[in-house]
N, CA, C and O atoms as a Maestro MAE file, in Angstrom:
{
 s_m_m2io_version
 :::
 2.0.0
}

f_m_ct {
 s_m_title
 :::
 protein
 m_atom[320] {
  # First column is atom index #
  i_m_mmod_type
  r_m_x_coord
  r_m_y_coord
  r_m_z_coord
  i_m_residue_number
  s_m_chain_name
  s_m_pdb_residue_name
  s_m_pdb_atom_name
  i_m_atomic_number
  :::
  1 25 7.619 -2.693 -22.158 1 A "MET " " N  " 7
  2 3 6.366 -3.112 -23.387 1 A "MET " " CA " 6
  3 2 5.040 -4.146 -22.604 1 A "MET " " C  " 6
  4 15 4.083 -4.635 -23.205 1 A "MET " " O  " 8
  5 25 5.293 -4.252 -21.376 2 A "LEU " " N  " 7
  6 3 3.968 -4.587 -20.955 2 A "LEU " " CA " 6
  7 2 2.904 -3.467 -20.519 2 A "LEU " " C  " 6
  8 15 1.751 -3.756 -20.198 2 A "LEU " " O  " 8
  9 25 3.220 -2.651 -20.532 3 A "LYS " " N  " 7
  10 3 2.591 -1.199 -20.189 3 A "LYS " " CA " 6
  11 2 2.114 -0.634 -21.617 3 A "LYS " " C  " 6
  12 15 1.277 0.262 -21.514 3 A "LYS " " O  " 8
  13 25 2.415 -0.918 -22.696 4 A "GLU " " N  " 7
  14 3 2.280 -0.549 -24.063 4 A "GLU " " CA " 6
  15 2 2.390 -1.409 -24.825 4 A "GLU " " C  " 6
  16 15 3.490 -1.323 -25.372 4 A "GLU " " O  " 8
  17 25 1.759 -2.318 -25.211 5 A "PRO " " N  " 7
  18 3 2.188 -3.580 -26.166 5 A "PRO " " CA " 6
  19 2 2.001 -3.301 -27.413 5 A "PRO " " C  " 6
  20 15 2.279 -4.124 -28.284 5 A "PRO " " O  " 8
  21 25 1.438 -1.949 -27.725 6 A "SER " " N  " 7
  22 3 1.259 -1.514 -29.065 6 A "SER " " CA " 6
  23 2 2.665 -1.459 -29.843 6 A "SER " " C  " 6
  24 15 2.695 -1.303 -31.064 6 A "SER " " O  " 8
  25 25 3.726 -1.584 -29.134 7 A "ILE " " N  " 7
  26 3 5.132 -1.381 -29.708 7 A "ILE " " CA " 6
  27 2 5.580 -2.617 -29.902 7 A "ILE " " C  " 6
  28 15 6.645 -2.877 -30.463 7 A "ILE " " O  " 8
  29 25 4.808 -3.418 -29.459 8 A "ILE " " N  " 7
  30 3 5.850 -5.076 -29.734 8 A "ILE " " CA " 6
  31 2 5.712 -5.065 -31.215 8 A "ILE " " C  " 6
  32 15 4.723 -4.493 -31.674 8 A "ILE " " O  " 8
  33 25 6.467 -5.555 -31.933 9 A "PRO " " N  " 7
  34 3 6.259 -5.982 -33.510 9 A "PRO " " CA " 6
  35 2 5.473 -6.663 -33.973 9 A "PRO " " C  " 6
  36 15 4.883 -6.503 -35.042 9 A "PRO " " O  " 8
  37 25 5.314 -8.002 -32.771 10 A "ASP " " N  " 7
  38 3 4.654 -9.103 -33.389 10 A "ASP " " CA " 6
  39 2 3.192 -8.876 -32.794 10 A "ASP " " C  " 6
  40 15 3.004 -8.813 -31.579 10 A "ASP " " O  " 8
  41 25 1.960 -8.732 -33.926 11 A "GLN " " N  " 7
  42 3 0.810 -8.217 -33.521 11 A "GLN " " CA " 6
  43 2 0.162 -9.469 -32.411 11 A "GLN " " C  " 6
  44 15 -0.796 -9.216 -31.681 11 A "GLN " " O  " 8
  45 25 0.571 -10.280 -32.419 12 A "ILE " " N  " 7
  46 3 -0.209 -11.438 -31.980 12 A "ILE " " CA " 6
  47 2 0.182 -11.699 -30.491 12 A "ILE " " C  " 6
  48 15 -0.617 -11.846 -29.565 12 A "ILE " " O  " 8
  49 25 1.508 -11.731 -30.418 13 A "LEU " " N  " 7
  50 3 1.802 -11.824 -28.971 13 A "LEU " " CA " 6
  51 2 1.721 -9.866 -28.152 13 A "LEU " " C  " 6
  52 15 1.885 -9.618 -26.958 13 A "LEU " " O  " 8
  53 25 1.532 -9.185 -28.878 14 A "ALA " " N  " 7
  54 3 0.957 -7.773 -28.445 14 A "ALA " " CA " 6
  55 2 -0.119 -8.098 -27.917 14 A "ALA " " C  " 6
  56 15 -0.267 -8.097 -26.695 14 A "ALA " " O  " 8
  57 25 -1.137 -8.462 -28.839 15 A "ASN " " N  " 7
  58 3 -2.627 -8.826 -28.369 15 A "ASN " " CA " 6
  59 2 -2.783 -9.753 -27.059 15 A "ASN " " C  " 6
  60 15 -3.520 -9.559 -26.092 15 A "ASN " " O  " 8
  61 25 -1.945 -10.743 -27.279 16 A "HIS " " N  " 7
  62 3 -1.760 -11.623 -26.159 16 A "HIS " " CA " 6
  63 2 -1.511 -11.272 -24.687 16 A "HIS " " C  " 6
  64 15 -1.847 -11.968 -23.729 16 A "HIS " " O  " 8
  65 25 -0.703 -9.775 -24.633 17 A "ILE " " N  " 7
  66 3 -0.396 -9.493 -23.465 17 A "ILE " " CA " 6
  67 2 -1.461 -8.448 -23.348 17 A "ILE " " C  " 6
  68 15 -2.199 -8.756 -22.412 17 A "ILE " " O  " 8
  69 25 -1.760 -7.555 -23.810 18 A "TYR " " N  " 7
  70 3 -2.955 -6.877 -24.191 18 A "TYR " " CA " 6
  71 2 -3.943 -7.163 -23.189 18 A "TYR " " C  " 6
  72 15 -4.173 -6.485 -22.188 18 A "TYR " " O  " 8
  73 25 -4.627 -8.447 -23.618 19 A "GLN " " N  " 7
  74 3 -5.424 -9.673 -23.089 19 A "GLN " " CA " 6
  75 2 -5.364 -9.601 -21.693 19 A "GLN " " C  " 6
  76 15 -6.130 -9.096 -20.872 19 A "GLN " " O  " 8
  77 25 -4.184 -10.272 -21.569 20 A "CYS " " N  " 7
  78 3 -3.878 -10.729 -20.299 20 A "CYS " " CA " 6
  79 2 -3.704 -9.539 -19.588 20 A "CYS " " C  " 6
  80 15 -4.012 -9.890 -18.449 20 A "CYS " " O  " 8
  81 25 -3.319 -8.000 -19.515 21 A "THR " " N  " 7
  82 3 -3.155 -6.960 -19.005 21 A "THR " " CA " 6
  83 2 -4.855 -6.817 -18.326 21 A "THR " " C  " 6
  84 15 -5.209 -6.920 -17.151 21 A "THR " " O  " 8
  85 25 -5.557 -6.586 -19.375 22 A "ILE " " N  " 7
  86 3 -6.936 -6.316 -18.953 22 A "ILE " " CA " 6
  87 2 -7.515 -7.209 -18.395 22 A "ILE " " C  " 6
  88 15 -8.439 -6.838 -17.670 22 A "ILE " " O  " 8
  89 25 -7.283 -8.514 -18.466 23 A "ASN " " N  " 7
  90 3 -8.046 -9.660 -17.760 23 A "ASN " " CA " 6
  91 2 -7.420 -9.931 -16.497 23 A "ASN " " C  " 6
  92 15 -8.176 -10.632 -15.825 23 A "ASN " " O  " 8
  93 25 -6.312 -9.656 -15.872 24 A "ASP " " N  " 7
  94 3 -5.556 -9.688 -14.472 24 A "ASP " " CA " 6
  95 2 -6.406 -8.984 -13.511 24 A "ASP " " C  " 6
  96 15 -6.581 -7.785 -13.294 24 A "ASP " " O  " 8
  97 25 -6.933 -10.151 -12.946 25 A "CYS " " N  " 7
  98 3 -7.909 -10.248 -11.786 25 A "CYS " " CA " 6
  99 2 -7.200 -9.200 -10.895 25 A "CYS " " C  " 6
  100 15 -7.979 -8.247 -10.849 25 A "CYS " " O  " 8
  101 25 -6.307 -8.970 -10.303 26 A "CYS " " N  " 7
  102 3 -5.463 -8.544 -9.080 26 A "CYS " " CA " 6
  103 2 -4.961 -7.163 -9.361 26 A "CYS " " C  " 6
  104 15 -5.348 -6.149 -8.779 26 A "CYS " " O  " 8
  105 25 -3.957 -7.226 -10.419 27 A "TYR " " N  " 7
  106 3 -3.482 -5.747 -10.950 27 A "TYR " " CA " 6
  107 2 -3.601 -5.311 -11.825 27 A "TYR " " C  " 6
  108 15 -2.911 -4.311 -12.027 27 A "TYR " " O  " 8
  109 25 -4.563 -5.781 -12.929 28 A "GLY " " N  " 7
  110 3 -5.018 -4.784 -14.132 28 A "GLY " " CA " 6
  111 2 -5.676 -3.282 -13.888 28 A "GLY " " C  " 6
  112 15 -6.228 -2.929 -12.846 28 A "GLY " " O  " 8
  113 25 -5.516 -2.563 -14.951 29 A "PRO " " N  " 7
  114 3 -6.170 -1.371 -14.784 29 A "PRO " " CA " 6
  115 2 -7.730 -1.355 -14.435 29 A "PRO " " C  " 6
  116 15 -8.240 -0.513 -13.696 29 A "PRO " " O  " 8
  117 25 -8.145 -1.980 -14.813 30 A "LEU " " N  " 7
  118 3 -9.777 -1.805 -14.347 30 A "LEU " " CA " 6
  119 2 -10.076 -1.978 -12.695 30 A "LEU " " C  " 6
  120 15 -10.871 -1.368 -11.980 30 A "LEU " " O  " 8
  121 25 -9.085 -3.095 -12.366 31 A "VAL " " N  " 7
  122 3 -8.978 -3.444 -10.638 31 A "VAL " " CA " 6
  123 2 -8.288 -2.498 -10.190 31 A "VAL " " C  " 6
  124 15 -8.606 -2.360 -9.009 31 A "VAL " " O  " 8
  125 25 -7.459 -1.711 -10.499 32 A "ASP " " N  " 7
  126 3 -6.639 -0.748 -10.207 32 A "ASP " " CA " 6
  127 2 -7.802 0.312 -9.930 32 A "ASP " " C  " 6
  128 15 -8.042 0.662 -8.774 32 A "ASP " " O  " 8
  129 25 -8.459 0.773 -10.928 33 A "CYS " " N  " 7
  130 3 -9.238 2.020 -10.703 33 A "CYS " " CA " 6
  131 2 -10.413 1.709 -9.763 33 A "CYS " " C  " 6
  132 15 -10.867 2.592 -9.035 33 A "CYS " " O  " 8
  133 25 -10.944 0.370 -9.772 34 A "ILE " " N  " 7
  134 3 -11.861 -0.056 -8.717 34 A "ILE " " CA " 6
  135 2 -10.881 0.231 -6.945 34 A "ILE " " C  " 6
  136 15 -11.319 0.972 -6.065 34 A "ILE " " O  " 8
  137 25 -10.143 -0.216 -6.886 35 A "LYS " " N  " 7
  138 3 -9.409 0.022 -5.509 35 A "LYS " " CA " 6
  139 2 -9.551 1.412 -5.383 35 A "LYS " " C  " 6
  140 15 -9.966 1.774 -4.282 35 A "LYS " " O  " 8
  141 25 -9.330 2.257 -6.174 36 A "HIS " " N  " 7
  142 3 -8.643 3.796 -6.036 36 A "HIS " " CA " 6
  143 2 -9.947 4.432 -5.913 36 A "HIS " " C  " 6
  144 15 -10.016 5.587 -5.494 36 A "HIS " " O  " 8
  145 25 -11.363 3.540 -6.361 37 A "ALA " " N  " 7
  146 3 -12.480 4.488 -5.619 37 A "ALA " " CA " 6
  147 2 -13.144 4.173 -4.528 37 A "ALA " " C  " 6
  148 15 -14.029 4.883 -4.049 37 A "ALA " " O  " 8
  149 25 -12.594 2.612 -3.858 38 A "VAL " " N  " 7
  150 3 -13.044 2.286 -2.794 38 A "VAL " " CA " 6
  151 2 -12.583 3.031 -1.894 38 A "VAL " " C  " 6
  152 15 -13.245 3.559 -1.000 38 A "VAL " " O  " 8
  153 25 -11.018 3.152 -2.128 39 A "GLY " " N  " 7
  154 3 -10.119 4.008 -1.245 39 A "GLY " " CA " 6
  155 2 -10.481 5.617 -1.153 39 A "GLY " " C  " 6
  156 15 -9.956 6.229 -0.223 39 A "GLY " " O  " 8
  157 25 -11.082 6.125 -1.783 40 A "GLN " " N  " 7
  158 3 -11.598 7.485 -2.057 40 A "GLN " " CA " 6
  159 2 -12.991 7.466 -0.984 40 A "GLN " " C  " 6
  160 15 -13.190 8.354 -0.154 40 A "GLN " " O  " 8
  161 25 -13.612 6.647 -1.123 41 A "GLU " " N  " 7
  162 3 -15.051 6.355 -1.081 41 A "GLU " " CA " 6
  163 2 -14.733 6.096 0.910 41 A "GLU " " C  " 6
  164 15 -15.374 6.742 1.739 41 A "GLU " " O  " 8
  165 25 -13.897 5.289 1.211 42 A "HIS " " N  " 7
  166 3 -13.784 5.382 2.841 42 A "HIS " " CA " 6
  167 2 -12.900 6.607 2.917 42 A "HIS " " C  " 6
  168 15 -13.098 6.470 4.124 42 A "HIS " " O  " 8
  169 25 -12.246 7.498 2.833 43 A "GLU " " N  " 7
  170 3 -11.973 8.656 3.052 43 A "GLU " " CA " 6
  171 2 -12.761 9.317 3.457 43 A "GLU " " C  " 6
  172 15 -12.927 9.758 4.594 43 A "GLU " " O  " 8
  173 25 -13.601 9.503 2.085 44 A "VAL " " N  " 7
  174 3 -14.912 10.704 2.388 44 A "VAL " " CA " 6
  175 2 -15.791 9.793 3.829 44 A "VAL " " C  " 6
  176 15 -16.539 10.514 4.490 44 A "VAL " " O  " 8
  177 25 -15.721 8.802 4.115 45 A "LEU " " N  " 7
  178 3 -16.733 8.296 4.869 45 A "LEU " " CA " 6
  179 2 -15.685 8.392 6.581 45 A "LEU " " C  " 6
  180 15 -16.293 8.698 7.606 45 A "LEU " " O  " 8
  181 25 -14.757 8.211 6.614 46 A "LEU " " N  " 7
  182 3 -14.023 8.887 7.817 46 A "LEU " " CA " 6
  183 2 -13.801 10.098 8.079 46 A "LEU " " C  " 6
  184 15 -13.496 10.523 9.193 46 A "LEU " " O  " 8
  185 25 -13.947 10.803 6.999 47 A "ARG " " N  " 7
  186 3 -14.095 12.772 6.810 47 A "ARG " " CA " 6
  187 2 -14.962 12.876 7.933 47 A "ARG " " C  " 6
  188 15 -14.777 13.206 9.105 47 A "ARG " " O  " 8
  189 25 -16.389 12.350 6.995 48 A "ASP " " N  " 7
  190 3 -17.595 12.458 7.597 48 A "ASP " " CA " 6
  191 2 -17.999 12.318 9.342 48 A "ASP " " C  " 6
  192 15 -18.543 12.948 10.248 48 A "ASP " " O  " 8
  193 25 -17.253 10.925 9.036 49 A "LYS " " N  " 7
  194 3 -17.123 10.834 11.205 49 A "LYS " " CA " 6
  195 2 -16.551 11.329 11.998 49 A "LYS " " C  " 6
  196 15 -16.777 11.387 13.207 49 A "LYS " " O  " 8
  197 25 -15.561 11.834 11.266 50 A "LEU " " N  " 7
  198 3 -14.740 12.584 12.166 50 A "LEU " " CA " 6
  199 2 -15.618 14.062 12.367 50 A "LEU " " C  " 6
  200 15 -15.792 14.510 13.500 50 A "LEU " " O  " 8
  201 25 -16.024 14.598 11.437 51 A "MET " " N  " 7
  202 3 -17.069 15.884 11.669 51 A "MET " " CA " 6
  203 2 -18.218 15.525 12.626 51 A "MET " " C  " 6
  204 15 -18.405 16.253 13.601 51 A "MET " " O  " 8
  205 25 -18.993 14.461 12.416 52 A "GLU " " N  " 7
  206 3 -20.011 14.474 13.139 52 A "GLU " " CA " 6
  207 2 -19.471 14.333 14.558 52 A "GLU " " C  " 6
  208 15 -20.231 14.785 15.414 52 A "GLU " " O  " 8
  209 25 -18.590 13.928 14.897 53 A "ARG " " N  " 7
  210 3 -18.187 14.009 16.312 53 A "ARG " " CA " 6
  211 2 -17.085 15.113 16.758 53 A "ARG " " C  " 6
  212 15 -16.329 14.901 17.706 53 A "ARG " " O  " 8
  213 25 -17.056 16.200 16.067 54 A "ASN " " N  " 7
  214 3 -17.041 17.500 15.920 54 A "ASN " " CA " 6
  215 2 -14.916 17.146 16.635 54 A "ASN " " C  " 6
  216 15 -14.479 17.723 17.630 54 A "ASN " " O  " 8
  217 25 -14.257 16.357 15.973 55 A "LEU " " N  " 7
  218 3 -13.092 16.139 15.933 55 A "LEU " " CA " 6
  219 2 -12.189 16.684 15.119 55 A "LEU " " C  " 6
  220 15 -12.395 16.518 13.917 55 A "LEU " " O  " 8
  221 25 -11.014 17.438 15.518 56 A "SER " " N  " 7
  222 3 -10.458 18.107 14.942 56 A "SER " " CA " 6
  223 2 -9.292 17.230 14.111 56 A "SER " " C  " 6
  224 15 -8.786 16.289 14.722 56 A "SER " " O  " 8
  225 25 -8.827 17.518 12.669 57 A "PHE " " N  " 7
  226 3 -8.250 16.624 11.787 57 A "PHE " " CA " 6
  227 2 -7.544 17.551 10.501 57 A "PHE " " C  " 6
  228 15 -7.909 18.584 9.938 57 A "PHE " " O  " 8
  229 25 -6.471 16.739 10.349 58 A "LEU " " N  " 7
  230 3 -6.135 17.704 8.885 58 A "LEU " " CA " 6
  231 2 -5.792 16.164 7.845 58 A "LEU " " C  " 6
  232 15 -5.205 15.106 8.069 58 A "LEU " " O  " 8
  233 25 -6.627 16.843 6.472 59 A "ASP " " N  " 7
  234 3 -6.551 16.046 5.379 59 A "ASP " " CA " 6
  235 2 -5.257 15.859 4.712 59 A "ASP " " C  " 6
  236 15 -4.321 16.592 5.034 59 A "ASP " " O  " 8
  237 25 -5.078 14.784 3.650 60 A "GLU " " N  " 7
  238 3 -4.217 15.027 3.063 60 A "GLU " " CA " 6
  239 2 -3.932 16.214 2.055 60 A "GLU " " C  " 6
  240 15 -2.803 16.335 1.579 60 A "GLU " " O  " 8
  241 25 -5.039 17.163 1.702 61 A "ASN " " N  " 7
  242 3 -4.566 17.968 1.027 61 A "ASN " " CA " 6
  243 2 -3.907 19.298 1.982 61 A "ASN " " C  " 6
  244 15 -3.253 20.249 1.554 61 A "ASN " " O  " 8
  245 25 -4.215 19.083 3.051 62 A "GLN " " N  " 7
  246 3 -3.813 20.250 3.909 62 A "GLN " " CA " 6
  247 2 -2.558 20.051 4.685 62 A "GLN " " C  " 6
  248 15 -1.978 20.935 5.315 62 A "GLN " " O  " 8
  249 25 -2.133 18.599 4.562 63 A "LEU " " N  " 7
  250 3 -0.621 18.006 5.125 63 A "LEU " " CA " 6
  251 2 0.284 18.681 3.982 63 A "LEU " " C  " 6
  252 15 1.293 19.294 4.330 63 A "LEU " " O  " 8
  253 25 -0.034 18.589 2.722 64 A "ARG " " N  " 7
  254 3 0.607 18.671 1.574 64 A "ARG " " CA " 6
  255 2 0.798 20.161 1.498 64 A "ARG " " C  " 6
  256 15 1.892 20.658 1.231 64 A "ARG " " O  " 8
  257 25 -0.322 20.886 1.745 65 A "THR " " N  " 7
  258 3 0.249 22.655 1.441 65 A "THR " " CA " 6
  259 2 0.831 23.215 2.872 65 A "THR " " C  " 6
  260 15 0.962 24.413 3.124 65 A "THR " " O  " 8
  261 25 1.133 22.211 3.705 66 A "MET " " N  " 7
  262 3 2.181 22.456 4.802 66 A "MET " " CA " 6
  263 2 3.149 22.067 4.561 66 A "MET " " C  " 6
  264 15 4.001 22.234 5.433 66 A "MET " " O  " 8
  265 25 3.538 21.409 3.397 67 A "GLY " " N  " 7
  266 3 5.026 20.520 3.061 67 A "GLY " " CA " 6
  267 2 5.423 19.547 3.246 67 A "GLY " " C  " 6
  268 15 6.595 19.284 2.978 67 A "GLY " " O  " 8
  269 25 4.523 18.597 3.811 68 A "TYR " " N  " 7
  270 3 4.674 17.589 3.744 68 A "TYR " " CA " 6
  271 2 4.577 16.334 2.523 68 A "TYR " " C  " 6
  272 15 3.483 16.050 2.035 68 A "TYR " " O  " 8
  273 25 5.598 15.769 2.182 69 A "ASP " " N  " 7
  274 3 5.411 14.742 0.860 69 A "ASP " " CA " 6
  275 2 4.742 13.892 1.064 69 A "ASP " " C  " 6
  276 15 3.707 13.746 0.414 69 A "ASP " " O  " 8
  277 25 5.173 12.904 2.201 70 A "LYS " " N  " 7
  278 3 4.393 11.995 2.344 70 A "LYS " " CA " 6
  279 2 3.152 12.144 3.365 70 A "LYS " " C  " 6
  280 15 3.214 12.978 4.268 70 A "LYS " " O  " 8
  281 25 2.166 11.419 3.220 71 A "THR " " N  " 7
  282 3 0.737 11.869 4.472 71 A "THR " " CA " 6
  283 2 -0.093 10.973 4.136 71 A "THR " " C  " 6
  284 15 -0.379 10.633 2.988 71 A "THR " " O  " 8
  285 25 -0.530 10.539 5.181 72 A "PRO " " N  " 7
  286 3 -1.573 9.553 5.957 72 A "PRO " " CA " 6
  287 2 -2.808 10.370 5.126 72 A "PRO " " C  " 6
  288 15 -2.619 11.412 4.498 72 A "PRO " " O  " 8
  289 25 -4.145 9.659 5.260 73 A "ASP " " N  " 7
  290 3 -5.042 10.382 4.432 73 A "ASP " " CA " 6
  291 2 -5.790 11.129 6.036 73 A "ASP " " C  " 6
  292 15 -6.728 11.859 5.719 73 A "ASP " " O  " 8
  293 25 -5.667 11.107 6.901 74 A "ILE " " N  " 7
  294 3 -5.936 12.427 7.821 74 A "ILE " " CA " 6
  295 2 -5.043 11.885 9.504 74 A "ILE " " C  " 6
  296 15 -4.644 10.842 10.022 74 A "ILE " " O  " 8
  297 25 -5.073 12.707 9.682 75 A "ILE " " N  " 7
  298 3 -4.151 12.925 10.967 75 A "ILE " " CA " 6
  299 2 -5.135 13.656 12.250 75 A "ILE " " C  " 6
  300 15 -5.538 14.819 12.249 75 A "ILE " " O  " 8
  301 25 -5.232 13.244 12.671 76 A "LEU " " N  " 7
  302 3 -5.669 14.285 14.187 76 A "LEU " " CA " 6
  303 2 -4.992 15.099 14.459 76 A "LEU " " C  " 6
  304 15 -3.785 14.856 14.461 76 A "LEU " " O  " 8
  305 25 -5.535 16.618 14.860 77 A "GLU " " N  " 7
  306 3 -4.596 17.603 15.420 77 A "GLU " " CA " 6
  307 2 -4.670 17.236 16.918 77 A "GLU " " C  " 6
  308 15 -3.770 17.662 17.642 77 A "GLU " " O  " 8
  309 25 -5.622 16.514 17.433 78 A "VAL " " N  " 7
  310 3 -5.504 16.120 19.298 78 A "VAL " " CA " 6
  311 2 -5.588 14.466 19.538 78 A "VAL " " C  " 6
  312 15 -6.710 13.959 19.546 78 A "VAL " " O  " 8
  313 25 -4.734 13.853 19.681 79 A "PRO " " N  " 7
  314 3 -4.834 12.649 19.928 79 A "PRO " " CA " 6
  315 2 -6.025 12.150 20.908 79 A "PRO " " C  " 6
  316 15 -6.565 12.922 21.701 79 A "PRO " " O  " 8
  317 25 -6.358 10.880 20.787 80 A "ILE " " N  " 7
  318 3 -7.294 10.909 21.584 80 A "ILE " " CA " 6
  319 2 -7.553 9.164 22.044 80 A "ILE " " C  " 6
  320 15 -8.439 8.861 22.843 80 A "ILE " " O  " 8
  :::
 }
 m_bond[319] {
  # First column is bond index #
  i_m_from
  i_m_to
  i_m_order
  :::
  1 1 2 1
  2 2 3 1
  3 3 4 2
  4 3 5 1
  5 5 6 1
  6 6 7 1
  7 7 8 2
  8 7 9 1
  9 9 10 1
  10 10 11 1
  11 11 12 2
  12 11 13 1
  13 13 14 1
  14 14 15 1
  15 15 16 2
  16 15 17 1
  17 17 18 1
  18 18 19 1
  19 19 20 2
  20 19 21 1
  21 21 22 1
  22 22 23 1
  23 23 24 2
  24 23 25 1
  25 25 26 1
  26 26 27 1
  27 27 28 2
  28 27 29 1
  29 29 30 1
  30 30 31 1
  31 31 32 2
  32 31 33 1
  33 33 34 1
  34 34 35 1
  35 35 36 2
  36 35 37 1
  37 37 38 1
  38 38 39 1
  39 39 40 2
  40 39 41 1
  41 41 42 1
  42 42 43 1
  43 43 44 2
  44 43 45 1
  45 45 46 1
  46 46 47 1
  47 47 48 2
  48 47 49 1
  49 49 50 1
  50 50 51 1
  51 51 52 2
  52 51 53 1
  53 53 54 1
  54 54 55 1
  55 55 56 2
  56 55 57 1
  57 57 58 1
  58 58 59 1
  59 59 60 2
  60 59 61 1
  61 61 62 1
  62 62 63 1
  63 63 64 2
  64 63 65 1
  65 65 66 1
  66 66 67 1
  67 67 68 2
  68 67 69 1
  69 69 70 1
  70 70 71 1
  71 71 72 2
  72 71 73 1
  73 73 74 1
  74 74 75 1
  75 75 76 2
  76 75 77 1
  77 77 78 1
  78 78 79 1
  79 79 80 2
  80 79 81 1
  81 81 82 1
  82 82 83 1
  83 83 84 2
  84 83 85 1
  85 85 86 1
  86 86 87 1
  87 87 88 2
  88 87 89 1
  89 89 90 1
  90 90 91 1
  91 91 92 2
  92 91 93 1
  93 93 94 1
  94 94 95 1
  95 95 96 2
  96 95 97 1
  97 97 98 1
  98 98 99 1
  99 99 100 2
  100 99 101 1
  101 101 102 1
  102 102 103 1
  103 103 104 2
  104 103 105 1
  105 105 106 1
  106 106 107 1
  107 107 108 2
  108 107 109 1
  109 109 110 1
  110 110 111 1
  111 111 112 2
  112 111 113 1
  113 113 114 1
  114 114 115 1
  115 115 116 2
  116 115 117 1
  117 117 118 1
  118 118 119 1
  119 119 120 2
  120 119 121 1
  121 121 122 1
  122 122 123 1
  123 123 124 2
  124 123 125 1
  125 125 126 1
  126 126 127 1
  127 127 128 2
  128 127 129 1
  129 129 130 1
  130 130 131 1
  131 131 132 2
  132 131 133 1
  133 133 134 1
  134 134 135 1
  135 135 136 2
  136 135 137 1
  137 137 138 1
  138 138 139 1
  139 139 140 2
  140 139 141 1
  141 141 142 1
  142 142 143 1
  143 143 144 2
  144 143 145 1
  145 145 146 1
  146 146 147 1
  147 147 148 2
  148 147 149 1
  149 149 150 1
  150 150 151 1
  151 151 152 2
  152 151 153 1
  153 153 154 1
  154 154 155 1
  155 155 156 2
  156 155 157 1
  157 157 158 1
  158 158 159 1
  159 159 160 2
  160 159 161 1
  161 161 162 1
  162 162 163 1
  163 163 164 2
  164 163 165 1
  165 165 166 1
  166 166 167 1
  167 167 168 2
  168 167 169 1
  169 169 170 1
  170 170 171 1
  171 171 172 2
  172 171 173 1
  173 173 174 1
  174 174 175 1
  175 175 176 2
  176 175 177 1
  177 177 178 1
  178 178 179 1
  179 179 180 2
  180 179 181 1
  181 181 182 1
  182 182 183 1
  183 183 184 2
  184 183 185 1
  185 185 186 1
  186 186 187 1
  187 187 188 2
  188 187 189 1
  189 189 190 1
  190 190 191 1
  191 191 192 2
  192 191 193 1
  193 193 194 1
  194 194 195 1
  195 195 196 2
  196 195 197 1
  197 197 198 1
  198 198 199 1
  199 199 200 2
  200 199 201 1
  201 201 202 1
  202 202 203 1
  203 203 204 2
  204 203 205 1
  205 205 206 1
  206 206 207 1
  207 207 208 2
  208 207 209 1
  209 209 210 1
  210 210 211 1
  211 211 212 2
  212 211 213 1
  213 213 214 1
  214 214 215 1
  215 215 216 2
  216 215 217 1
  217 217 218 1
  218 218 219 1
  219 219 220 2
  220 219 221 1
  221 221 222 1
  222 222 223 1
  223 223 224 2
  224 223 225 1
  225 225 226 1
  226 226 227 1
  227 227 228 2
  228 227 229 1
  229 229 230 1
  230 230 231 1
  231 231 232 2
  232 231 233 1
  233 233 234 1
  234 234 235 1
  235 235 236 2
  236 235 237 1
  237 237 238 1
  238 238 239 1
  239 239 240 2
  240 239 241 1
  241 241 242 1
  242 242 243 1
  243 243 244 2
  244 243 245 1
  245 245 246 1
  246 246 247 1
  247 247 248 2
  248 247 249 1
  249 249 250 1
  250 250 251 1
  251 251 252 2
  252 251 253 1
  253 253 254 1
  254 254 255 1
  255 255 256 2
  256 255 257 1
  257 257 258 1
  258 258 259 1
  259 259 260 2
  260 259 261 1
  261 261 262 1
  262 262 263 1
  263 263 264 2
  264 263 265 1
  265 265 266 1
  266 266 267 1
  267 267 268 2
  268 267 269 1
  269 269 270 1
  270 270 271 1
  271 271 272 2
  272 271 273 1
  273 273 274 1
  274 274 275 1
  275 275 276 2
  276 275 277 1
  277 277 278 1
  278 278 279 1
  279 279 280 2
  280 279 281 1
  281 281 282 1
  282 282 283 1
  283 283 284 2
  284 283 285 1
  285 285 286 1
  286 286 287 1
  287 287 288 2
  288 287 289 1
  289 289 290 1
  290 290 291 1
  291 291 292 2
  292 291 293 1
  293 293 294 1
  294 294 295 1
  295 295 296 2
  296 295 297 1
  297 297 298 1
  298 298 299 1
  299 299 300 2
  300 299 301 1
  301 301 302 1
  302 302 303 1
  303 303 304 2
  304 303 305 1
  305 305 306 1
  306 306 307 1
  307 307 308 2
  308 307 309 1
  309 309 310 1
  310 310 311 1
  311 311 312 2
  312 311 313 1
  313 313 314 1
  314 314 315 1
  315 315 316 2
  316 315 317 1
  317 317 318 1
  318 318 319 1
  319 319 320 2
  :::
 }
}
């Protein structure tokens, strides 16, 4: 019900729950989007730095195509 307050019969309670979810400064959907965007940006920066240094690595997408289901963002092919 917390994820879908519109199914709560009491409209006042549903609205309060919706407002609490939107205004949650730690786990709300807006904060989650920001965290995801920052994470993506840092992955791109890491990839760029590794390419600048000509280091061989596999990224998350490459590891998934190789059959890994849980993957780090990047793994070095040759440890340094």
